[in-house]
Short mmCIF file of C-alpha atoms and ligand atoms in Angstrom, two decimals:
data_model
loop_
_atom_site.label_atom_id
_atom_site.label_comp_id
_atom_site.label_asym_id
_atom_site.label_seq_id
_atom_site.Cartn_x
_atom_site.Cartn_y
_atom_site.Cartn_z
CA MET A 9 0.06 0.14 -0.06
CA ASN A 10 2.91 2.44 0.94
CA GLU A 11 5.21 1.16 -1.53
CA PRO A 12 7.55 3.86 -2.96
CA LEU A 13 6.73 5.10 -6.48
CA PRO A 14 9.73 4.17 -8.68
CA SER A 15 8.42 5.85 -11.82
CA ALA A 16 7.47 9.24 -9.93
CA ALA A 17 9.86 12.02 -10.78
CA GLY A 18 10.93 14.52 -7.63
CA PRO A 19 8.11 17.07 -7.98
CA VAL A 20 5.27 14.60 -8.89
CA ALA A 21 6.20 12.25 -6.09
CA ARG A 22 6.39 15.50 -3.92
CA LEU A 23 3.02 16.59 -5.06
CA ILE A 24 1.57 12.81 -4.47
CA GLU A 25 2.85 13.15 -0.76
CA GLU A 26 0.93 16.32 0.30
CA PHE A 27 -2.10 15.50 -1.53
CA HIS A 28 -1.59 12.09 1.13
CA LYS A 29 -1.52 14.11 3.74
CA LEU A 30 -4.80 15.51 3.43
CA PRO A 31 -7.68 14.24 5.41
CA GLY A 32 -9.46 11.25 3.73
CA VAL A 33 -7.08 11.04 1.05
CA GLY A 34 -5.30 7.55 0.65
CA PRO A 35 -2.74 6.73 -1.64
CA LYS A 36 -4.77 5.98 -4.39
CA SER A 37 -6.61 9.11 -4.53
CA ALA A 38 -3.52 11.45 -3.92
CA GLN A 39 -1.69 9.75 -7.01
CA ARG A 40 -5.28 10.52 -8.93
CA LEU A 41 -5.27 14.24 -7.80
CA THR A 42 -1.49 14.32 -8.67
CA TYR A 43 -2.24 13.16 -12.24
CA TYR A 44 -5.09 15.36 -12.76
CA VAL A 45 -3.36 18.43 -11.89
CA LEU A 46 -0.44 17.36 -14.54
CA ARG A 47 -2.75 16.93 -16.88
CA ALA A 48 -4.56 20.27 -16.26
CA PRO A 49 -4.01 23.77 -17.71
CA ALA A 50 -1.56 26.01 -16.18
CA ALA A 51 -4.15 28.34 -15.30
CA GLU A 52 -6.00 25.71 -13.40
CA ALA A 53 -2.94 24.82 -11.47
CA GLN A 54 -2.28 28.21 -10.68
CA ALA A 55 -5.91 28.80 -9.41
CA LEU A 56 -5.45 25.90 -7.28
CA ALA A 57 -2.18 27.18 -5.72
CA GLN A 58 -3.38 30.57 -5.27
CA ALA A 59 -6.69 29.81 -3.39
CA LEU A 60 -4.35 27.68 -1.09
CA LEU A 61 -2.07 30.43 -0.31
CA ASP A 62 -5.16 33.06 -0.02
CA VAL A 63 -6.44 30.65 2.51
CA LYS A 64 -3.74 31.13 4.74
CA ASP A 65 -2.76 34.66 4.24
CA LYS A 66 -6.57 36.29 4.28
CA ILE A 67 -8.30 33.94 6.43
CA VAL A 68 -8.53 34.90 10.05
CA LEU A 69 -10.53 33.87 13.19
CA CYS A 70 -13.76 36.57 13.46
CA SER A 71 -12.65 38.51 16.82
CA VAL A 72 -16.29 37.79 18.07
CA CYS A 73 -17.35 34.32 17.05
CA GLN A 74 -14.01 32.51 16.26
CA ASN A 75 -15.62 31.58 12.87
CA VAL A 76 -13.30 31.44 10.03
CA THR A 77 -13.81 34.63 7.75
CA ASP A 78 -12.03 37.11 5.66
CA VAL A 79 -13.47 40.26 6.84
CA ASP A 80 -13.36 40.66 10.79
CA PRO A 81 -16.26 40.99 12.45
CA CYS A 82 -17.57 38.21 10.13
CA ARG A 83 -20.55 38.67 7.89
CA ILE A 84 -22.65 36.85 10.21
CA CYS A 85 -21.81 38.79 13.43
CA ALA A 86 -21.89 42.11 11.40
CA ASP A 87 -25.28 41.40 9.94
CA GLY A 88 -27.87 43.64 11.74
CA GLN A 89 -30.65 41.67 10.81
CA ARG A 90 -29.82 38.73 13.17
CA ASP A 91 -31.14 38.04 16.63
CA ARG A 92 -28.25 39.10 18.79
CA THR A 93 -30.07 37.61 22.08
CA THR A 94 -29.25 33.79 21.06
CA ILE A 95 -26.15 32.31 20.44
CA CYS A 96 -25.71 28.78 19.06
CA VAL A 97 -22.41 26.96 20.29
CA VAL A 98 -21.05 24.61 17.49
CA GLU A 99 -17.63 22.56 17.62
CA GLU A 100 -16.33 23.56 14.23
CA PRO A 101 -16.65 26.17 11.39
CA LEU A 102 -18.23 23.32 9.23
CA ASP A 103 -21.00 23.14 11.51
CA ILE A 104 -22.15 26.57 10.87
CA LEU A 105 -22.25 25.89 7.20
CA ALA A 106 -24.77 23.20 8.12
CA LEU A 107 -27.07 25.06 10.11
CA GLU A 108 -26.71 27.79 7.82
CA ARG A 109 -28.11 25.67 4.98
CA THR A 110 -31.28 25.03 6.87
CA ARG A 111 -32.07 28.55 6.88
CA SER A 112 -34.18 28.57 9.98
CA TYR A 113 -31.96 29.77 12.87
CA ARG A 114 -31.45 33.67 12.43
CA GLY A 115 -29.29 34.36 15.69
CA LEU A 116 -25.54 34.50 16.14
CA TYR A 117 -22.69 31.56 16.54
CA HIS A 118 -19.73 30.68 18.50
CA VAL A 119 -17.12 28.08 17.38
CA LEU A 120 -15.41 26.19 19.91
CA HIS A 121 -12.84 24.75 17.47
CA GLY A 122 -12.84 21.30 19.29
CA VAL A 123 -14.44 19.57 22.21
CA ILE A 124 -13.46 18.39 25.71
CA SER A 125 -11.42 15.16 25.08
CA PRO A 126 -9.78 14.27 28.32
CA MET A 127 -7.86 11.33 26.81
CA GLU A 128 -6.22 13.53 24.29
CA GLY A 129 -5.52 16.05 26.73
CA ILE A 130 -8.21 18.77 25.38
CA GLY A 131 -9.84 20.53 28.33
CA PRO A 132 -11.63 23.63 28.54
CA ASP A 133 -8.69 25.83 28.25
CA GLU A 134 -7.84 24.05 24.79
CA LEU A 135 -11.00 25.25 23.14
CA LYS A 136 -12.40 28.95 23.13
CA MET A 137 -14.55 28.78 25.77
CA LYS A 138 -12.80 31.98 27.81
CA GLU A 139 -13.91 33.90 24.57
CA LEU A 140 -17.62 32.30 24.66
CA LEU A 141 -17.73 33.63 28.62
CA ASP A 142 -16.22 37.05 27.48
CA ARG A 143 -19.40 37.77 25.06
CA LEU A 144 -22.03 36.66 27.64
CA ARG A 145 -20.74 39.46 29.78
CA SER A 146 -22.91 41.78 27.66
CA ASN A 147 -26.42 41.50 28.95
CA GLU A 148 -27.87 41.20 25.28
CA VAL A 149 -27.66 37.38 25.11
CA GLY A 150 -30.54 35.24 26.72
CA GLU A 151 -30.00 31.88 25.38
CA VAL A 152 -27.56 29.97 24.80
CA ILE A 153 -27.93 26.68 22.26
CA VAL A 154 -25.42 23.92 22.54
CA ALA A 155 -25.23 22.53 19.31
CA THR A 156 -22.25 19.97 19.90
CA ASN A 157 -22.13 16.45 18.44
CA PRO A 158 -24.17 13.63 20.00
CA ASN A 159 -21.26 11.69 21.11
CA LEU A 160 -19.63 11.22 24.31
CA GLU A 161 -17.09 14.03 23.75
CA GLY A 162 -19.75 16.21 22.42
CA GLU A 163 -22.02 15.45 25.36
CA ALA A 164 -19.15 15.91 27.95
CA THR A 165 -18.71 19.47 26.41
CA ALA A 166 -22.38 20.51 26.63
CA MET A 167 -22.77 19.46 30.49
CA TYR A 168 -19.50 21.39 31.10
CA LEU A 169 -20.94 24.31 29.44
CA GLY A 170 -24.17 24.04 30.58
CA LYS A 171 -23.37 23.95 34.36
CA LEU A 172 -21.15 26.83 33.88
CA LEU A 173 -23.61 29.18 31.79
CA ARG A 174 -26.71 27.95 33.89
CA ALA A 175 -24.48 29.14 36.89
CA LEU A 176 -24.39 32.71 35.33
CA GLY A 177 -28.34 32.84 35.19
CA LEU A 178 -28.59 31.79 31.44
CA LYS A 179 -31.08 29.93 29.47
CA VAL A 180 -29.10 27.01 28.05
CA THR A 181 -30.70 24.77 25.41
CA ARG A 182 -29.54 21.58 23.39
CA LEU A 183 -30.15 20.46 20.00
CA ALA A 184 -33.13 17.97 20.25
CA ARG A 185 -31.66 14.56 20.17
CA GLY A 186 -33.46 11.30 18.89
CA LEU A 187 -33.84 8.79 15.84
CA PRO A 188 -31.76 10.16 13.09
CA VAL A 189 -33.80 10.29 9.90
CA GLY A 190 -33.69 7.22 7.69
CA ALA A 191 -32.90 5.23 11.00
CA ASP A 192 -35.27 1.96 12.00
CA LEU A 193 -36.41 1.43 15.59
CA GLU A 194 -35.41 -1.76 15.90
CA TYR A 195 -31.60 -0.76 15.35
CA ALA A 196 -31.59 2.01 17.56
CA ASP A 197 -29.64 1.71 20.79
CA ASP A 198 -30.94 2.36 24.23
CA ILE A 199 -29.70 5.73 24.94
CA THR A 200 -30.88 7.15 21.57
CA LEU A 201 -34.06 5.25 21.93
CA ALA A 202 -34.42 6.72 25.50
CA ARG A 203 -33.80 10.30 24.51
CA ALA A 204 -36.07 10.18 21.71
CA LEU A 205 -39.13 9.32 24.00
CA GLU A 206 -38.00 12.14 26.18
CA GLY A 207 -37.86 14.33 23.41
CA ARG A 208 -41.17 13.61 22.10
CA GLN A 209 -43.52 16.08 20.77
CA GLU A 210 -47.36 16.43 20.40
CA PHE A 211 -48.18 16.38 16.65
CA SER A 212 -51.66 16.75 14.87
CA GLY A 213 -52.49 14.64 11.92
CA MET B 21 -2.07 -14.25 18.41
CA THR B 22 -3.49 -15.26 15.33
CA LEU B 23 -7.05 -13.70 15.09
CA PRO B 24 -10.10 -15.90 13.20
CA ARG B 25 -10.97 -14.73 9.92
CA LEU B 26 -14.66 -13.80 11.58
CA PHE B 27 -15.30 -13.90 15.20
CA LYS B 28 -17.62 -12.72 17.76
CA THR B 29 -16.45 -10.98 21.20
CA GLU B 30 -17.60 -8.97 23.90
CA ALA B 31 -15.58 -5.90 24.09
CA ILE B 32 -15.26 -2.49 25.91
CA VAL B 33 -14.57 0.57 23.74
CA LEU B 34 -11.53 2.23 24.94
CA ARG B 35 -11.20 5.13 22.60
CA GLN B 36 -11.97 6.51 18.95
CA ARG B 37 -10.35 8.38 16.50
CA LYS B 38 -11.79 9.62 13.20
CA LEU B 39 -10.62 7.99 9.88
CA GLY B 40 -11.34 9.43 6.61
CA GLU B 41 -14.79 10.99 5.86
CA ALA B 42 -16.98 9.10 7.74
CA ASP B 43 -15.37 6.20 9.87
CA ARG B 44 -13.66 5.75 13.12
CA ILE B 45 -10.89 3.55 14.30
CA LEU B 46 -12.17 1.97 17.68
CA THR B 47 -9.62 1.05 20.36
CA LEU B 48 -11.43 -2.23 21.51
CA TYR B 49 -10.06 -4.16 24.96
CA THR B 50 -11.57 -7.77 24.87
CA PRO B 51 -11.01 -10.65 27.37
CA THR B 52 -9.76 -13.19 24.79
CA TYR B 53 -7.96 -11.14 22.41
CA GLY B 54 -6.82 -8.38 24.47
CA LYS B 55 -6.64 -4.76 23.15
CA LEU B 56 -7.11 -4.68 19.23
CA ASP B 57 -7.97 -1.64 16.86
CA ALA B 58 -10.88 -2.03 14.56
CA LYS B 59 -12.43 0.05 11.93
CA ALA B 60 -16.04 1.10 12.37
CA LYS B 61 -17.33 2.22 8.79
CA GLY B 62 -19.57 4.89 8.41
CA VAL B 63 -20.16 5.28 12.00
CA ARG B 64 -19.95 9.20 11.65
CA LYS B 65 -22.88 9.36 9.54
CA THR B 66 -26.46 10.34 11.05
CA THR B 67 -27.70 7.04 9.47
CA SER B 68 -25.50 4.66 11.09
CA ARG B 69 -27.11 1.94 13.22
CA MET B 70 -23.70 1.25 14.72
CA SER B 71 -22.60 4.52 16.12
CA GLY B 72 -24.67 4.38 19.01
CA HIS B 73 -23.51 1.28 20.28
CA LEU B 74 -19.80 1.86 19.87
CA GLN B 75 -19.34 5.09 21.97
CA PRO B 76 -16.27 5.00 24.26
CA LEU B 77 -17.08 2.98 27.55
CA THR B 78 -19.88 1.11 26.28
CA ARG B 79 -19.89 -2.65 26.57
CA CYS B 80 -20.96 -4.50 23.38
CA MET B 81 -21.04 -7.60 21.68
CA VAL B 82 -19.05 -6.95 18.36
CA GLN B 83 -18.64 -9.29 15.16
CA LEU B 84 -15.25 -8.67 13.85
CA ALA B 85 -13.82 -9.60 10.10
CA ARG B 86 -10.49 -9.56 9.14
CA GLY B 87 -9.54 -6.71 7.16
CA ARG B 88 -6.07 -5.71 5.28
CA SER B 89 -4.74 -3.71 8.02
CA MET B 90 -6.90 -4.39 10.79
CA GLU B 91 -10.40 -5.89 11.94
CA VAL B 92 -13.58 -4.32 10.64
CA ILE B 93 -16.75 -4.34 12.71
CA ALA B 94 -19.43 -6.40 10.79
CA GLY B 95 -22.00 -6.09 13.65
CA CYS B 96 -22.51 -4.92 17.07
CA GLN B 97 -24.96 -4.85 19.85
CA ALA B 98 -24.41 -2.52 22.93
CA LEU B 99 -24.73 -4.48 26.39
CA GLU B 100 -24.19 -1.78 28.63
CA SER B 101 -24.18 2.22 27.93
CA PHE B 102 -23.38 2.81 31.28
CA ALA B 103 -25.85 6.29 30.98
CA VAL B 104 -25.35 7.26 34.44
CA ILE B 105 -21.42 7.56 34.13
CA ARG B 106 -22.14 9.87 30.70
CA GLU B 107 -24.37 11.93 32.60
CA ASP B 108 -22.00 12.87 35.56
CA LEU B 109 -18.52 14.59 34.77
CA GLN B 110 -17.24 13.73 38.04
CA ARG B 111 -18.22 9.80 37.01
CA LEU B 112 -17.45 10.60 33.58
CA SER B 113 -13.84 11.87 33.81
CA ARG B 114 -12.93 9.21 36.12
CA ALA B 115 -14.03 6.66 33.81
CA LEU B 116 -12.03 7.99 30.96
CA TYR B 117 -8.99 7.92 32.91
CA ALA B 118 -9.37 4.43 33.94
CA ALA B 119 -9.72 3.80 30.19
CA GLU B 120 -7.02 5.51 29.25
CA LEU B 121 -4.76 3.40 31.84
CA VAL B 122 -5.90 0.43 30.47
CA ASP B 123 -4.93 1.41 26.74
CA ARG B 124 -1.39 2.63 27.97
CA PHE B 125 -1.03 -0.27 30.22
CA VAL B 126 -2.07 -3.53 28.18
CA PRO B 127 -0.24 -4.76 24.87
CA GLU B 128 -2.13 -5.40 21.91
CA HIS B 129 -3.42 -8.88 21.37
CA VAL B 130 -2.78 -10.39 24.50
CA GLU B 131 -5.64 -12.42 26.67
CA SER B 132 -6.22 -10.79 29.82
CA HIS B 133 -9.50 -11.78 31.37
CA ALA B 134 -8.33 -10.56 34.84
CA THR B 135 -7.45 -6.74 33.60
CA TYR B 136 -10.82 -7.03 31.56
CA HIS B 137 -13.10 -7.71 34.51
CA LEU B 138 -11.26 -5.31 36.55
CA LEU B 139 -12.06 -2.55 34.00
CA LEU B 140 -15.59 -3.56 33.71
CA ASP B 141 -16.04 -3.85 37.47
CA THR B 142 -14.55 -0.38 37.90
CA LEU B 143 -17.06 1.06 35.29
CA ARG B 144 -20.24 -0.59 37.29
CA ARG B 145 -18.45 0.76 40.53
CA LEU B 146 -17.90 4.35 39.03
CA ALA B 147 -21.79 4.03 38.12
CA GLN B 148 -22.90 3.50 41.73
CA ALA B 149 -20.23 4.56 44.03
CA LEU B 150 -20.68 8.06 45.83
CA ASP B 151 -16.72 7.84 46.33
CA ALA B 152 -15.50 7.80 42.76
CA ASP B 153 -11.97 8.43 43.83
CA SER B 154 -11.72 5.72 46.17
CA VAL B 155 -12.89 3.37 42.91
CA LEU B 156 -9.89 4.74 41.05
CA ARG B 157 -7.04 4.25 43.77
CA TYR B 158 -8.66 0.54 43.76
CA PHE B 159 -8.49 0.25 40.22
CA GLU B 160 -4.86 1.54 40.02
CA MET B 161 -3.27 -0.79 42.60
CA ARG B 162 -4.87 -3.72 41.20
CA LEU B 163 -3.87 -2.44 37.50
CA LEU B 164 -0.09 -2.11 38.44
CA GLU B 165 -0.30 -5.49 40.16
CA HIS B 166 -1.89 -7.30 36.92
CA SER B 167 1.03 -5.44 35.02
CA GLY B 168 3.70 -6.55 37.05
CA PHE B 169 4.53 -3.19 38.65
CA ARG B 170 3.10 -4.06 42.31
CA PRO B 171 4.83 -1.49 44.70
CA GLU B 172 6.74 -2.69 47.67
CA LEU B 173 4.74 -1.53 50.78
CA ALA B 174 5.95 -3.72 53.47
CA ARG B 175 9.71 -2.90 53.53
CA CYS B 176 12.41 -0.70 52.97
CA LEU B 177 13.84 -1.16 49.33
CA GLY B 178 17.10 0.36 50.57
CA CYS B 179 17.82 -1.83 53.91
CA GLU B 180 15.20 -4.45 53.65
CA ARG B 181 13.87 -3.77 57.11
CA GLN B 182 10.27 -3.75 57.86
CA LEU B 183 8.82 -0.13 58.11
CA GLN B 184 8.19 1.12 61.48
CA PRO B 185 5.01 3.19 62.25
CA VAL B 186 6.84 6.76 61.13
CA THR B 187 6.57 8.83 58.27
CA ASN B 188 8.49 6.83 55.87
CA TYR B 189 9.03 7.55 52.13
CA PHE B 190 7.63 6.65 48.73
CA SER B 191 9.90 6.33 45.65
CA PRO B 192 8.50 6.17 42.16
CA GLY B 193 12.19 5.17 41.00
CA ALA B 194 12.61 2.24 43.46
CA GLY B 195 8.69 1.02 42.92
CA GLY B 196 8.13 1.44 46.57
CA THR B 197 8.64 2.57 50.50
CA LEU B 198 12.10 3.58 51.72
CA CYS B 199 12.69 3.84 55.46
CA PRO B 200 13.86 7.44 56.76
CA GLU B 201 17.30 6.78 56.66
CA CYS B 202 17.54 5.14 53.32
CA ALA B 203 15.27 7.94 51.37
CA GLY B 204 17.70 10.75 53.43
CA GLY B 205 19.00 13.41 51.02
CA THR B 206 17.55 11.89 47.85
CA ALA B 207 15.20 14.01 45.72
CA GLY B 208 13.01 11.34 44.13
CA PRO B 209 11.31 9.92 47.46
CA ARG B 210 8.50 12.01 48.92
CA PRO B 211 6.98 11.50 52.58
CA LEU B 212 4.38 8.92 53.20
CA SER B 213 2.26 9.48 56.19
CA VAL B 214 1.71 6.38 58.59
CA ASN B 215 -2.14 6.53 57.48
CA ALA B 216 -1.27 6.73 53.73
CA LEU B 217 0.54 3.81 54.10
CA LYS B 218 -2.19 1.83 56.08
CA VAL B 219 -4.44 2.49 53.47
CA MET B 220 -2.53 1.72 50.51
CA ARG B 221 -1.66 -1.49 52.15
CA LEU B 222 -5.45 -2.16 52.21
CA LEU B 223 -5.85 -1.05 48.61
CA GLN B 224 -3.12 -3.92 47.92
CA ARG B 225 -4.19 -6.81 50.10
CA GLY B 226 -7.93 -6.02 50.73
CA SER B 227 -10.75 -6.38 48.40
CA TYR B 228 -12.86 -3.58 47.01
CA ASN B 229 -15.72 -3.84 49.60
CA ASP B 230 -12.98 -3.42 52.63
CA MET B 231 -12.15 -0.14 50.64
CA ALA B 232 -15.50 1.15 50.06
CA ARG B 233 -16.37 0.80 54.03
CA LEU B 234 -13.28 3.12 54.88
CA GLN B 235 -14.00 6.75 55.03
CA VAL B 236 -10.79 8.12 53.47
CA PRO B 237 -10.68 11.92 54.53
CA PRO B 238 -10.27 14.28 51.76
CA GLU B 239 -6.27 15.30 52.37
CA LEU B 240 -5.64 11.74 52.85
CA GLY B 241 -6.96 10.48 49.64
CA GLN B 242 -5.20 13.20 47.90
CA GLU B 243 -2.03 12.27 49.62
CA ILE B 244 -2.49 8.58 48.08
CA GLU B 245 -3.71 9.79 44.56
CA ARG B 246 -0.07 11.69 44.55
CA HIS B 247 1.84 8.53 45.57
CA LEU B 248 0.26 6.07 42.93
CA ARG B 249 0.20 8.95 40.33
CA SER B 250 3.78 9.71 40.34
CA TYR B 251 4.61 5.83 40.24
CA ILE B 252 1.99 5.25 37.37
CA VAL B 253 3.79 8.42 35.40
CA HIS B 254 7.08 6.81 36.32
CA VAL B 255 6.24 3.37 34.92
CA LEU B 256 4.36 4.84 31.87
CA GLU B 257 7.31 7.59 31.34
CA ARG B 258 4.37 9.98 30.43
CA ASP B 259 1.65 11.95 31.93
CA VAL B 260 -2.01 10.56 32.08
CA ASN B 261 -3.78 12.68 29.88
CA ALA B 262 -7.27 12.55 31.41
CA ALA B 263 -5.63 13.32 35.13
CA ALA B 264 -5.80 16.95 33.79
CA PHE B 265 -9.40 16.75 33.29
CA ILE B 266 -10.05 15.69 36.75
CA GLU B 267 -7.90 18.33 38.37
CA ARG B 268 -9.73 21.26 36.41
CA LEU B 269 -13.03 19.74 37.91
CA ARG B 270 -11.63 19.97 41.05
CA ARG B 271 -10.58 23.68 40.63
CA ASP B 272 -14.05 24.51 39.18
CA ALA B 273 -15.94 24.50 42.50
CA LEU B 274 -19.23 24.38 40.47
CA PHE B 275 -18.48 20.51 39.49
CA GLU B 276 -17.52 19.36 43.19
CA THR B 277 -19.97 16.97 43.93
CA ILE B 278 -21.36 13.73 42.41
CA GLU B 279 -24.71 13.94 41.36
CA VAL B 280 -27.15 10.97 42.57
ZN1 ZN C 22 -18.37 36.16 13.72
ZN1 ZN C 23 15.69 1.62 54.73
#
């Protein structure tokens, strides 16, 4: 799987190696991407290289919500139409994209850039938690929605934040958890089923 | 040990890490096959039927198929999910500490029924006990013993004499106790109170129930924790990551009490 590529010349081997470092890219995909770039017009390669450089040069973290942005504060934080009394806390910038796609949330965000992972040595101080607490000092915010992932580390982070924020007198909510769309009841584990029952809602029909 | 092509085993999920777009690599601990890594395909998708059964600290029944570089999980069913532990940071931080220690102490693919049951008993105790720290101390002492690092607590490791009921010393480097004369002047050994030595001997020789009946005052408990921790760090030649989170919860007074 990891045998050296005897036919690949220096720069080619180097590009394969760089692609291989990317998350989710195996050795085969790295080779395919490299040969794609080799065959592509020079302008396309130029655009790719420039996009890579720009992302490191021009992208910063928003000083308010910690999301990645090219303007500070970011477009969401600067948007006067958004509800400034609600903050939705997420693990990663990509989670904001997913929530924005729903078009059903109009409040602000805060990106933690990770979750509490005791076994990896990641605690509250390694996350953007202090920045969140600083934001909450202004009395504008009334509700914090904790939208960390429903797994062990996401839940631990939500519990930690929940205790901290409730002590400050804030309303703290969690995204409803239950059966994922497309799941069969019979395959659900106990914890998911119990939560689905807890979170049941009245419906008409 | 050569693993069968397809086999079913009970396992406790020790830890997991992301792999590619939607997969995870799980570190499983099994009684018969010891510790092993297994790939869980698609478990990060919201439609995964398996992910809820494979969270860290879950005891589950897994079906494993031999893959190219590691086992692949073909099926799974949670047997005990320890919801009580997951819903309380005090219990959770200790359970993760226990899982991390097992991960660091046990080698891969070595049968170990005794240590498997020690971990399982520890998780069950953490789900019930009011004093989570005593559960951990008992676990640490047993794990050290199972791994061949039983600390000496009867004699002085310098002069071989029986220890007198005075403040003696505990030396992580020597692997146990030193009398005041033998410890004199050297930097490593830390003072070991008479009561701490008594409790540590009970941890080593007694049953868990003996320990649970004992009411250990917080200060004494912390002295024992420091001695065992320094010995474990010495043996592993590294810090235990999860210990920092336990410390952190202690500092945030908010989280002091166990929720029942
Ligand atoms: Zn922003
Ligand atoms: Zn001596």
